[in-house]
Amino acid sequence: AVVSTQSGHYGRVCQLLEPKVLIKCRQNDIKLVNKVLAKSKEQYVALSKLDVEMKVDDRDFLPQDIAGGVELSSRQGKLKVVNTLEVRLEQIVNQKVPEVRSKLYGHNPNRRFFD
Protein backbone atom coordinates (compact mmCIF):
# COMPACT_ATOMS: atom_id res chain seq x y z
CA ALA A 1 0.00 0.00 0.00
CA VAL A 2 1.13 3.52 -0.71
CA VAL A 3 0.53 4.56 2.88
CA SER A 4 2.80 1.80 4.13
CA THR A 5 5.83 3.48 2.56
CA GLN A 6 4.85 7.05 3.42
CA SER A 7 4.67 7.92 7.08
CA GLY A 8 3.61 11.46 6.32
CA HIS A 9 0.39 12.01 4.45
CA TYR A 10 0.42 15.34 6.30
CA GLY A 11 1.68 16.94 3.08
CA ARG A 12 -1.73 16.37 1.55
CA VAL A 13 -3.42 17.64 4.71
CA CYS A 14 -1.56 20.90 4.13
CA GLN A 15 -3.49 21.28 0.89
CA LEU A 16 -6.70 21.42 2.91
CA LEU A 17 -5.58 23.68 5.80
CA GLU A 18 -8.75 22.80 7.67
CA PRO A 19 -9.19 22.25 11.42
CA LYS A 20 -10.99 18.89 10.97
CA VAL A 21 -9.93 16.23 8.49
CA LEU A 22 -11.49 12.83 7.85
CA ILE A 23 -9.12 10.19 6.46
CA LYS A 24 -10.47 7.38 4.33
CA CYS A 25 -8.34 4.35 3.50
CA ARG A 26 -8.74 0.71 2.52
CA GLN A 27 -10.14 -1.43 5.31
CA ASN A 28 -6.99 -3.54 5.52
CA ASP A 29 -4.85 -0.36 5.88
CA ILE A 30 -6.74 1.09 8.84
CA LYS A 31 -4.25 -0.14 11.47
CA LEU A 32 -1.36 1.29 9.50
CA VAL A 33 -3.04 4.67 9.04
CA ASN A 34 -3.86 4.82 12.75
CA LYS A 35 -0.24 3.95 13.51
CA VAL A 36 1.15 6.93 11.54
CA LEU A 37 -1.65 9.34 12.48
CA ALA A 38 -0.03 10.90 15.58
CA LYS A 39 3.29 11.48 13.79
CA SER A 40 1.50 12.94 10.78
CA LYS A 41 -0.48 15.32 12.97
CA GLU A 42 2.69 16.37 14.81
CA GLN A 43 4.48 17.11 11.53
CA TYR A 44 1.47 18.96 10.14
CA VAL A 45 1.20 21.20 13.22
CA ALA A 46 4.95 21.93 13.10
CA LEU A 47 4.76 22.83 9.41
CA SER A 48 1.50 24.79 9.33
CA LYS A 49 1.43 26.20 12.88
CA LEU A 50 -2.27 25.23 12.92
CA ASP A 51 -3.98 22.63 15.06
CA VAL A 52 -5.89 19.88 13.29
CA GLU A 53 -8.23 17.11 14.35
CA MET A 54 -7.59 14.05 12.19
CA LYS A 55 -9.97 11.12 12.34
CA VAL A 56 -9.83 7.87 10.40
CA ASP A 57 -13.18 6.92 8.88
CA ASP A 58 -14.03 3.50 10.30
CA ARG A 59 -17.33 3.13 8.43
CA ASP A 60 -16.60 4.01 4.81
CA PHE A 61 -13.48 2.65 3.12
CA LEU A 62 -11.65 3.01 -0.16
CA PRO A 63 -12.15 0.04 -2.53
CA GLN A 64 -10.05 -3.03 -1.78
CA ASP A 65 -8.98 -3.35 -5.42
CA ILE A 66 -6.90 -0.13 -5.40
CA ALA A 67 -3.18 -0.28 -4.68
CA GLY A 68 -3.48 1.90 -1.57
CA GLY A 69 -3.34 5.46 -0.40
CA VAL A 70 -5.66 7.81 1.41
CA GLU A 71 -8.48 10.22 0.69
CA LEU A 72 -8.66 13.27 2.93
CA SER A 73 -11.82 15.30 3.25
CA SER A 74 -13.14 18.22 5.23
CA ARG A 75 -16.34 20.24 5.53
CA GLN A 76 -18.59 17.18 5.19
CA GLY A 77 -16.77 16.06 2.03
CA LYS A 78 -16.95 19.42 0.24
CA LEU A 79 -13.16 19.65 0.22
CA LYS A 80 -11.33 16.52 -0.82
CA VAL A 81 -7.74 15.50 -1.58
CA VAL A 82 -7.32 12.06 -3.11
CA ASN A 83 -3.86 10.60 -2.66
CA THR A 84 -4.13 7.07 -4.02
CA LEU A 85 -1.56 5.38 -6.22
CA GLU A 86 -4.00 5.33 -9.12
CA VAL A 87 -4.62 9.10 -8.95
CA ARG A 88 -0.92 9.87 -8.62
CA LEU A 89 -0.10 7.67 -11.63
CA GLU A 90 -2.81 9.42 -13.64
CA GLN A 91 -1.26 12.79 -12.76
CA ILE A 92 2.17 11.59 -13.87
CA VAL A 93 0.78 10.26 -17.15
CA ASN A 94 -0.91 13.60 -17.85
CA GLN A 95 2.33 15.46 -17.12
CA LYS A 96 4.42 13.18 -19.33
CA VAL A 97 2.13 12.94 -22.39
CA PRO A 98 3.56 16.07 -24.08
CA GLU A 99 7.12 14.83 -23.55
CA VAL A 100 6.31 11.39 -24.95
CA ARG A 101 4.44 12.95 -27.89
CA SER A 102 7.47 15.11 -28.75
CA LYS A 103 9.85 12.16 -28.53
CA LEU A 104 7.62 9.97 -30.71
CA TYR A 105 6.56 12.50 -33.32
CA GLY A 106 9.10 15.30 -32.98
CA HIS A 107 8.52 18.98 -32.38
CA ASN A 108 5.42 20.40 -34.07
CA PRO A 109 5.67 24.17 -34.69
CA ASN A 110 1.86 24.37 -35.01
CA ARG A 111 1.27 23.05 -31.50
CA ARG A 112 0.20 25.90 -29.24
CA PHE A 113 -0.57 23.89 -26.12
CA PHE A 114 1.68 21.31 -24.59
CA ASP A 115 -0.74 19.38 -22.38
JSON list of C-alpha atoms in Angstrom, two decimals:
[
{"chain": "A", "resi": 1, "resn": "ALA", "atom": "CA", "xyz": [0.00, 0.00, 0.00]},
{"chain": "A", "resi": 2, "resn": "VAL", "atom": "CA", "xyz": [1.13, 3.52, -0.71]},
{"chain": "A", "resi": 3, "resn": "VAL", "atom": "CA", "xyz": [0.53, 4.56, 2.88]},
{"chain": "A", "resi": 4, "resn": "SER", "atom": "CA", "xyz": [2.80, 1.80, 4.13]},
{"chain": "A", "resi": 5, "resn": "THR", "atom": "CA", "xyz": [5.83, 3.48, 2.56]},
{"chain": "A", "resi": 6, "resn": "GLN", "atom": "CA", "xyz": [4.85, 7.05, 3.42]},
{"chain": "A", "resi": 7, "resn": "SER", "atom": "CA", "xyz": [4.67, 7.92, 7.08]},
{"chain": "A", "resi": 8, "resn": "GLY", "atom": "CA", "xyz": [3.61, 11.46, 6.32]},
{"chain": "A", "resi": 9, "resn": "HIS", "atom": "CA", "xyz": [0.39, 12.01, 4.45]},
{"chain": "A", "resi": 10, "resn": "TYR", "atom": "CA", "xyz": [0.42, 15.34, 6.30]},
{"chain": "A", "resi": 11, "resn": "GLY", "atom": "CA", "xyz": [1.68, 16.94, 3.08]},
{"chain": "A", "resi": 12, "resn": "ARG", "atom": "CA", "xyz": [-1.73, 16.37, 1.55]},
{"chain": "A", "resi": 13, "resn": "VAL", "atom": "CA", "xyz": [-3.42, 17.64, 4.71]},
{"chain": "A", "resi": 14, "resn": "CYS", "atom": "CA", "xyz": [-1.56, 20.90, 4.13]},
{"chain": "A", "resi": 15, "resn": "GLN", "atom": "CA", "xyz": [-3.49, 21.28, 0.89]},
{"chain": "A", "resi": 16, "resn": "LEU", "atom": "CA", "xyz": [-6.70, 21.42, 2.91]},
{"chain": "A", "resi": 17, "resn": "LEU", "atom": "CA", "xyz": [-5.58, 23.68, 5.80]},
{"chain": "A", "resi": 18, "resn": "GLU", "atom": "CA", "xyz": [-8.75, 22.80, 7.67]},
{"chain": "A", "resi": 19, "resn": "PRO", "atom": "CA", "xyz": [-9.19, 22.25, 11.42]},
{"chain": "A", "resi": 20, "resn": "LYS", "atom": "CA", "xyz": [-10.99, 18.89, 10.97]},
{"chain": "A", "resi": 21, "resn": "VAL", "atom": "CA", "xyz": [-9.93, 16.23, 8.49]},
{"chain": "A", "resi": 22, "resn": "LEU", "atom": "CA", "xyz": [-11.49, 12.83, 7.85]},
{"chain": "A", "resi": 23, "resn": "ILE", "atom": "CA", "xyz": [-9.12, 10.19, 6.46]},
{"chain": "A", "resi": 24, "resn": "LYS", "atom": "CA", "xyz": [-10.47, 7.38, 4.33]},
{"chain": "A", "resi": 25, "resn": "CYS", "atom": "CA", "xyz": [-8.34, 4.35, 3.50]},
{"chain": "A", "resi": 26, "resn": "ARG", "atom": "CA", "xyz": [-8.74, 0.71, 2.52]},
{"chain": "A", "resi": 27, "resn": "GLN", "atom": "CA", "xyz": [-10.14, -1.43, 5.31]},
{"chain": "A", "resi": 28, "resn": "ASN", "atom": "CA", "xyz": [-6.99, -3.54, 5.52]},
{"chain": "A", "resi": 29, "resn": "ASP", "atom": "CA", "xyz": [-4.85, -0.36, 5.88]},
{"chain": "A", "resi": 30, "resn": "ILE", "atom": "CA", "xyz": [-6.74, 1.09, 8.84]},
{"chain": "A", "resi": 31, "resn": "LYS", "atom": "CA", "xyz": [-4.25, -0.14, 11.47]},
{"chain": "A", "resi": 32, "resn": "LEU", "atom": "CA", "xyz": [-1.36, 1.29, 9.50]},
{"chain": "A", "resi": 33, "resn": "VAL", "atom": "CA", "xyz": [-3.04, 4.67, 9.04]},
{"chain": "A", "resi": 34, "resn": "ASN", "atom": "CA", "xyz": [-3.86, 4.82, 12.75]},
{"chain": "A", "resi": 35, "resn": "LYS", "atom": "CA", "xyz": [-0.24, 3.95, 13.51]},
{"chain": "A", "resi": 36, "resn": "VAL", "atom": "CA", "xyz": [1.15, 6.93, 11.54]},
{"chain": "A", "resi": 37, "resn": "LEU", "atom": "CA", "xyz": [-1.65, 9.34, 12.48]},
{"chain": "A", "resi": 38, "resn": "ALA", "atom": "CA", "xyz": [-0.03, 10.90, 15.58]},
{"chain": "A", "resi": 39, "resn": "LYS", "atom": "CA", "xyz": [3.29, 11.48, 13.79]},
{"chain": "A", "resi": 40, "resn": "SER", "atom": "CA", "xyz": [1.50, 12.94, 10.78]},
{"chain": "A", "resi": 41, "resn": "LYS", "atom": "CA", "xyz": [-0.48, 15.32, 12.97]},
{"chain": "A", "resi": 42, "resn": "GLU", "atom": "CA", "xyz": [2.69, 16.37, 14.81]},
{"chain": "A", "resi": 43, "resn": "GLN", "atom": "CA", "xyz": [4.48, 17.11, 11.53]},
{"chain": "A", "resi": 44, "resn": "TYR", "atom": "CA", "xyz": [1.47, 18.96, 10.14]},
{"chain": "A", "resi": 45, "resn": "VAL", "atom": "CA", "xyz": [1.20, 21.20, 13.22]},
{"chain": "A", "resi": 46, "resn": "ALA", "atom": "CA", "xyz": [4.95, 21.93, 13.10]},
{"chain": "A", "resi": 47, "resn": "LEU", "atom": "CA", "xyz": [4.76, 22.83, 9.41]},
{"chain": "A", "resi": 48, "resn": "SER", "atom": "CA", "xyz": [1.50, 24.79, 9.33]},
{"chain": "A", "resi": 49, "resn": "LYS", "atom": "CA", "xyz": [1.43, 26.20, 12.88]},
{"chain": "A", "resi": 50, "resn": "LEU", "atom": "CA", "xyz": [-2.27, 25.23, 12.92]},
{"chain": "A", "resi": 51, "resn": "ASP", "atom": "CA", "xyz": [-3.98, 22.63, 15.06]},
{"chain": "A", "resi": 52, "resn": "VAL", "atom": "CA", "xyz": [-5.89, 19.88, 13.29]},
{"chain": "A", "resi": 53, "resn": "GLU", "atom": "CA", "xyz": [-8.23, 17.11, 14.35]},
{"chain": "A", "resi": 54, "resn": "MET", "atom": "CA", "xyz": [-7.59, 14.05, 12.19]},
{"chain": "A", "resi": 55, "resn": "LYS", "atom": "CA", "xyz": [-9.97, 11.12, 12.34]},
{"chain": "A", "resi": 56, "resn": "VAL", "atom": "CA", "xyz": [-9.83, 7.87, 10.40]},
{"chain": "A", "resi": 57, "resn": "ASP", "atom": "CA", "xyz": [-13.18, 6.92, 8.88]},
{"chain": "A", "resi": 58, "resn": "ASP", "atom": "CA", "xyz": [-14.03, 3.50, 10.30]},
{"chain": "A", "resi": 59, "resn": "ARG", "atom": "CA", "xyz": [-17.33, 3.13, 8.43]},
{"chain": "A", "resi": 60, "resn": "ASP", "atom": "CA", "xyz": [-16.60, 4.01, 4.81]},
{"chain": "A", "resi": 61, "resn": "PHE", "atom": "CA", "xyz": [-13.48, 2.65, 3.12]},
{"chain": "A", "resi": 62, "resn": "LEU", "atom": "CA", "xyz": [-11.65, 3.01, -0.16]},
{"chain": "A", "resi": 63, "resn": "PRO", "atom": "CA", "xyz": [-12.15, 0.04, -2.53]},
{"chain": "A", "resi": 64, "resn": "GLN", "atom": "CA", "xyz": [-10.05, -3.03, -1.78]},
{"chain": "A", "resi": 65, "resn": "ASP", "atom": "CA", "xyz": [-8.98, -3.35, -5.42]},
{"chain": "A", "resi": 66, "resn": "ILE", "atom": "CA", "xyz": [-6.90, -0.13, -5.40]},
{"chain": "A", "resi": 67, "resn": "ALA", "atom": "CA", "xyz": [-3.18, -0.28, -4.68]},
{"chain": "A", "resi": 68, "resn": "GLY", "atom": "CA", "xyz": [-3.48, 1.90, -1.57]},
{"chain": "A", "resi": 69, "resn": "GLY", "atom": "CA", "xyz": [-3.34, 5.46, -0.40]},
{"chain": "A", "resi": 70, "resn": "VAL", "atom": "CA", "xyz": [-5.66, 7.81, 1.41]},
{"chain": "A", "resi": 71, "resn": "GLU", "atom": "CA", "xyz": [-8.48, 10.22, 0.69]},
{"chain": "A", "resi": 72, "resn": "LEU", "atom": "CA", "xyz": [-8.66, 13.27, 2.93]},
{"chain": "A", "resi": 73, "resn": "SER", "atom": "CA", "xyz": [-11.82, 15.30, 3.25]},
{"chain": "A", "resi": 74, "resn": "SER", "atom": "CA", "xyz": [-13.14, 18.22, 5.23]},
{"chain": "A", "resi": 75, "resn": "ARG", "atom": "CA", "xyz": [-16.34, 20.24, 5.53]},
{"chain": "A", "resi": 76, "resn": "GLN", "atom": "CA", "xyz": [-18.59, 17.18, 5.19]},
{"chain": "A", "resi": 77, "resn": "GLY", "atom": "CA", "xyz": [-16.77, 16.06, 2.03]},
{"chain": "A", "resi": 78, "resn": "LYS", "atom": "CA", "xyz": [-16.95, 19.42, 0.24]},
{"chain": "A", "resi": 79, "resn": "LEU", "atom": "CA", "xyz": [-13.16, 19.65, 0.22]},
{"chain": "A", "resi": 80, "resn": "LYS", "atom": "CA", "xyz": [-11.33, 16.52, -0.82]},
{"chain": "A", "resi": 81, "resn": "VAL", "atom": "CA", "xyz": [-7.74, 15.50, -1.58]},
{"chain": "A", "resi": 82, "resn": "VAL", "atom": "CA", "xyz": [-7.32, 12.06, -3.11]},
{"chain": "A", "resi": 83, "resn": "ASN", "atom": "CA", "xyz": [-3.86, 10.60, -2.66]},
{"chain": "A", "resi": 84, "resn": "THR", "atom": "CA", "xyz": [-4.13, 7.07, -4.02]},
{"chain": "A", "resi": 85, "resn": "LEU", "atom": "CA", "xyz": [-1.56, 5.38, -6.22]},
{"chain": "A", "resi": 86, "resn": "GLU", "atom": "CA", "xyz": [-4.00, 5.33, -9.12]},
{"chain": "A", "resi": 87, "resn": "VAL", "atom": "CA", "xyz": [-4.62, 9.10, -8.95]},
{"chain": "A", "resi": 88, "resn": "ARG", "atom": "CA", "xyz": [-0.92, 9.87, -8.62]},
{"chain": "A", "resi": 89, "resn": "LEU", "atom": "CA", "xyz": [-0.10, 7.67, -11.63]},
{"chain": "A", "resi": 90, "resn": "GLU", "atom": "CA", "xyz": [-2.81, 9.42, -13.64]},
{"chain": "A", "resi": 91, "resn": "GLN", "atom": "CA", "xyz": [-1.26, 12.79, -12.76]},
{"chain": "A", "resi": 92, "resn": "ILE", "atom": "CA", "xyz": [2.17, 11.59, -13.87]},
{"chain": "A", "resi": 93, "resn": "VAL", "atom": "CA", "xyz": [0.78, 10.26, -17.15]},
{"chain": "A", "resi": 94, "resn": "ASN", "atom": "CA", "xyz": [-0.91, 13.60, -17.85]},
{"chain": "A", "resi": 95, "resn": "GLN", "atom": "CA", "xyz": [2.33, 15.46, -17.12]},
{"chain": "A", "resi": 96, "resn": "LYS", "atom": "CA", "xyz": [4.42, 13.18, -19.33]},
{"chain": "A", "resi": 97, "resn": "VAL", "atom": "CA", "xyz": [2.13, 12.94, -22.39]},
{"chain": "A", "resi": 98, "resn": "PRO", "atom": "CA", "xyz": [3.56, 16.07, -24.08]},
{"chain": "A", "resi": 99, "resn": "GLU", "atom": "CA", "xyz": [7.12, 14.83, -23.55]},
{"chain": "A", "resi": 100, "resn": "VAL", "atom": "CA", "xyz": [6.31, 11.39, -24.95]},
{"chain": "A", "resi": 101, "resn": "ARG", "atom": "CA", "xyz": [4.44, 12.95, -27.89]},
{"chain": "A", "resi": 102, "resn": "SER", "atom": "CA", "xyz": [7.47, 15.11, -28.75]},
{"chain": "A", "resi": 103, "resn": "LYS", "atom": "CA", "xyz": [9.85, 12.16, -28.53]},
{"chain": "A", "resi": 104, "resn": "LEU", "atom": "CA", "xyz": [7.62, 9.97, -30.71]},
{"chain": "A", "resi": 105, "resn": "TYR", "atom": "CA", "xyz": [6.56, 12.50, -33.32]},
{"chain": "A", "resi": 106, "resn": "GLY", "atom": "CA", "xyz": [9.10, 15.30, -32.98]},
{"chain": "A", "resi": 107, "resn": "HIS", "atom": "CA", "xyz": [8.52, 18.98, -32.38]},
{"chain": "A", "resi": 108, "resn": "ASN", "atom": "CA", "xyz": [5.42, 20.40, -34.07]},
{"chain": "A", "resi": 109, "resn": "PRO", "atom": "CA", "xyz": [5.67, 24.17, -34.69]},
{"chain": "A", "resi": 110, "resn": "ASN", "atom": "CA", "xyz": [1.86, 24.37, -35.01]},
{"chain": "A", "resi": 111, "resn": "ARG", "atom": "CA", "xyz": [1.27, 23.05, -31.50]},
{"chain": "A", "resi": 112, "resn": "ARG", "atom": "CA", "xyz": [0.20, 25.90, -29.24]},
{"chain": "A", "resi": 113, "resn": "PHE", "atom": "CA", "xyz": [-0.57, 23.89, -26.12]},
{"chain": "A", "resi": 114, "resn": "PHE", "atom": "CA", "xyz": [1.68, 21.31, -24.59]},
{"chain": "A", "resi": 115, "resn": "ASP", "atom": "CA", "xyz": [-0.74, 19.38, -22.38]}
]
